[in-house]
CSV table of C-alpha atoms and ligand atoms in Angstrom, one decimal:
chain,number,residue,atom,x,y,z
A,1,UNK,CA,-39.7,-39.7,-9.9
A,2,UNK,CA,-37.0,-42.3,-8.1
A,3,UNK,CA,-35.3,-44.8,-10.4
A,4,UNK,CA,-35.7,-48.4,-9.1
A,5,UNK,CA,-32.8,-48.3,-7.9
A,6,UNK,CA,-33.1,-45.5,-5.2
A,7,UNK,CA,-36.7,-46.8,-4.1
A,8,UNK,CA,-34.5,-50.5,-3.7
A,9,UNK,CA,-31.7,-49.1,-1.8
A,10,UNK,CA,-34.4,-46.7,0.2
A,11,UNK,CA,-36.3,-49.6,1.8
A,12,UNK,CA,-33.7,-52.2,1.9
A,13,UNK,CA,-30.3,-49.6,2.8
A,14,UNK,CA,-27.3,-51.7,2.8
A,15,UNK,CA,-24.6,-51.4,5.7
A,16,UNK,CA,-26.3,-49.5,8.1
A,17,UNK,CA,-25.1,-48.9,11.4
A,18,UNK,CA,-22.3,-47.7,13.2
A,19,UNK,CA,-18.8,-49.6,13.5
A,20,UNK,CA,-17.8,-49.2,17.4
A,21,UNK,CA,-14.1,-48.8,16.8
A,22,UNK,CA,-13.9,-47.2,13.4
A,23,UNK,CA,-10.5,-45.8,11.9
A,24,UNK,CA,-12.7,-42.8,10.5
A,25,UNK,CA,-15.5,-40.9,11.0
A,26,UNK,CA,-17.3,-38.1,8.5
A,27,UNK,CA,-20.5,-36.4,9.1
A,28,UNK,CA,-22.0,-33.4,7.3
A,29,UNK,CA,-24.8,-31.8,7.1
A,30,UNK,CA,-27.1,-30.1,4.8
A,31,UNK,CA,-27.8,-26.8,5.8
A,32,UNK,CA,-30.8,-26.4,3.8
A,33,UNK,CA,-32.8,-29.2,5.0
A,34,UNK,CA,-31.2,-30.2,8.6
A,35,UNK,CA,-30.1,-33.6,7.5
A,36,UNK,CA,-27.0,-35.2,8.6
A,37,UNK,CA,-25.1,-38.0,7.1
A,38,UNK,CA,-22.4,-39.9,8.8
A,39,UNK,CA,-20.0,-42.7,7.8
A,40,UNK,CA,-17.4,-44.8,9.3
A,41,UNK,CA,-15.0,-46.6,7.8
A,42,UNK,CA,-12.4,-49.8,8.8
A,43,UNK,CA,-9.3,-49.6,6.8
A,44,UNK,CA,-6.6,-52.8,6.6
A,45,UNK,CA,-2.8,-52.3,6.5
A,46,UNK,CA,-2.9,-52.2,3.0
A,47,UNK,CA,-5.0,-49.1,2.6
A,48,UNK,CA,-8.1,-51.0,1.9
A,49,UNK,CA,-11.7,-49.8,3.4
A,50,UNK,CA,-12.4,-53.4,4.7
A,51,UNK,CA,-15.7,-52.3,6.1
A,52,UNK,CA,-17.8,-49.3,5.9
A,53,UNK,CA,-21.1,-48.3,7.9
A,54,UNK,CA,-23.7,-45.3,7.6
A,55,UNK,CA,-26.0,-43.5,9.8
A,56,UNK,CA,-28.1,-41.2,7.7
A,57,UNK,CA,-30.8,-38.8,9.4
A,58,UNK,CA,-32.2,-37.6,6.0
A,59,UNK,CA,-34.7,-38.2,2.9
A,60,UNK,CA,-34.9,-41.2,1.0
A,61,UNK,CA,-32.7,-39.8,-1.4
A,62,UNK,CA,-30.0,-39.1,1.3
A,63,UNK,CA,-30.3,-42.3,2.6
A,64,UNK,CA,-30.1,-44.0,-1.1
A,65,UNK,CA,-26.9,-42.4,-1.8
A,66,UNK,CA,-25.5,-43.2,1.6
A,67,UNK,CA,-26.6,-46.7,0.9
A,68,UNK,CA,-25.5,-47.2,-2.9
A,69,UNK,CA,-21.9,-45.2,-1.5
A,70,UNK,CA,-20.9,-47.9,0.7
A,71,UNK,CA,-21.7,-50.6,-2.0
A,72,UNK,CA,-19.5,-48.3,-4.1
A,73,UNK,CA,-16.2,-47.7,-1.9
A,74,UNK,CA,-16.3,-51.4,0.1
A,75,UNK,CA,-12.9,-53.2,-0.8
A,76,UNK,CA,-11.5,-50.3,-2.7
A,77,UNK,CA,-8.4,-48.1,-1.2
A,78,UNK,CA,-8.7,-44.7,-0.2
A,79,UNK,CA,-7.4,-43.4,-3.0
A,80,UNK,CA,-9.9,-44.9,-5.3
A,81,UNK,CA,-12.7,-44.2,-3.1
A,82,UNK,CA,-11.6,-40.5,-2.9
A,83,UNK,CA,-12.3,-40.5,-6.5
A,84,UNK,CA,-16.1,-41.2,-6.0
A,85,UNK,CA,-17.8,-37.9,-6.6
A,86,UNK,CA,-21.4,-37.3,-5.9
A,87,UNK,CA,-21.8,-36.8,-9.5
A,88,UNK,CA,-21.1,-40.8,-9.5
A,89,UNK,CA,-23.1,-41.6,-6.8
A,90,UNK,CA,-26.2,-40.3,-8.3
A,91,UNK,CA,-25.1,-42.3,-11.8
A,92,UNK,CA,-25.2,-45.4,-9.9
A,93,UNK,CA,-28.5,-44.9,-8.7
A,94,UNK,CA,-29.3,-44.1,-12.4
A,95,UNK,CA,-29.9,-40.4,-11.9
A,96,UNK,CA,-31.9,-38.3,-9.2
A,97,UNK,CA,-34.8,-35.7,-9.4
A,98,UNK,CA,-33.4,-32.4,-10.2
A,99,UNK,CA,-34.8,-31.1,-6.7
A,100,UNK,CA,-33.0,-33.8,-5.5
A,101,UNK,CA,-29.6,-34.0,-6.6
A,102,UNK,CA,-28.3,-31.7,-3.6
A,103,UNK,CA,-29.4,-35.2,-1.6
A,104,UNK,CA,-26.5,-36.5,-2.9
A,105,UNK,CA,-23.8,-34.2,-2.5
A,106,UNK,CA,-23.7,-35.6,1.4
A,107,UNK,CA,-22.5,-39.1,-0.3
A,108,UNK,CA,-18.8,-38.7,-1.1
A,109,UNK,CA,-18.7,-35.8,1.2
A,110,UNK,CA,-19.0,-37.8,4.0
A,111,UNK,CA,-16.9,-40.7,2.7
A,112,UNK,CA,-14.2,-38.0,2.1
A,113,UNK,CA,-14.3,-36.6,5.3
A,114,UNK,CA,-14.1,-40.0,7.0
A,115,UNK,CA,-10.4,-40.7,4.8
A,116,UNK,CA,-9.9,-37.4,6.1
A,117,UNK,CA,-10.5,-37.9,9.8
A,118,UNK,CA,-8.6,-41.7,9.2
A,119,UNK,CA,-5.6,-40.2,7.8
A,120,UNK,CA,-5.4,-36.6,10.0
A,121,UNK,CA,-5.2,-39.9,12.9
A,122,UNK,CA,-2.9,-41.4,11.4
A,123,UNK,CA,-0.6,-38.5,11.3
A,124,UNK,CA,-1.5,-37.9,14.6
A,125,UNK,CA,-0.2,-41.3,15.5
A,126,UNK,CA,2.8,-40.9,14.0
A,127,UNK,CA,4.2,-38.1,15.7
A,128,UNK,CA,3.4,-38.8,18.8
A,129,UNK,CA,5.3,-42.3,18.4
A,130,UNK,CA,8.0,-40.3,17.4
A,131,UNK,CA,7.7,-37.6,20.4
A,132,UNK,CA,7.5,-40.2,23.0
A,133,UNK,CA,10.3,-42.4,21.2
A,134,UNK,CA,8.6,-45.7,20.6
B,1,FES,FE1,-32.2,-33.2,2.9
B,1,FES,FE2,-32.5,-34.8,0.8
B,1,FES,S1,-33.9,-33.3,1.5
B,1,FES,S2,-30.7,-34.5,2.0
């Protein structure tokens, strides 16, 4: 059975949506089931995931942890939101079916890969400032 807390987050998902310009984008995918799970982040000059959005094509569970992630990681840096595991994610929804906890690895997956993607950019960036001079 769902705790509360997932059937809350489940019909009333916070942060939905996709943000246009994003600074990072992660999607994965569980092979098992076919869902996908997407996130895309908005980070300040100070490091600071300012805003944070989800697109989740997935169970209830999926889209509960997507949900409760981007509650989690919201005004925190990227280093202290690449310390969110799933194992977290599924404690702050106050636990998961057994058959279910695999829902939940897609979480901080996808948040990791969207620091990732935001910080393989800025990299990017960088060097080419530096190869065309400016
Ligand atoms: Fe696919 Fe839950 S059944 S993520």
């Amino acid at each position: 059975m769902y705790t509360e807390k997932v059937m809350e987050h489940f019909t009333n998902p916070r942060n939905v949506g996709e943000i246009a310009d994003a600074d990072g984008m992660g999607e994965v995918g569980n092979m098992k089931c076919g869902d996908i799970m997407r996130i895309y982040i908005k980070v300040n000059e100070q490091d600071v995931i300012e805003d944070i959005k989800f697109r989740t094509f997935g169970c209830g569970a999926a889209i509960a942890t997507s949900s409760v992630v981007t509650e989690m990681v919201k005004g925190k840096t990227l280093d202290e939101a690449l310390e969110v595991t799933n194992k977290q994610v599924a404690a702050e929804l106050g636990g998961l079916p057994e058959n279910k906890l695999h829902c939940s690895n897609l979480a901080a997956d996808a948040l990791h890969k969207a620091i990732e993607d935001y910080r393989n950019k800025r990299v990017a960036e960088k060097s080419n400032l530096k190869e065309t001079g400016k």
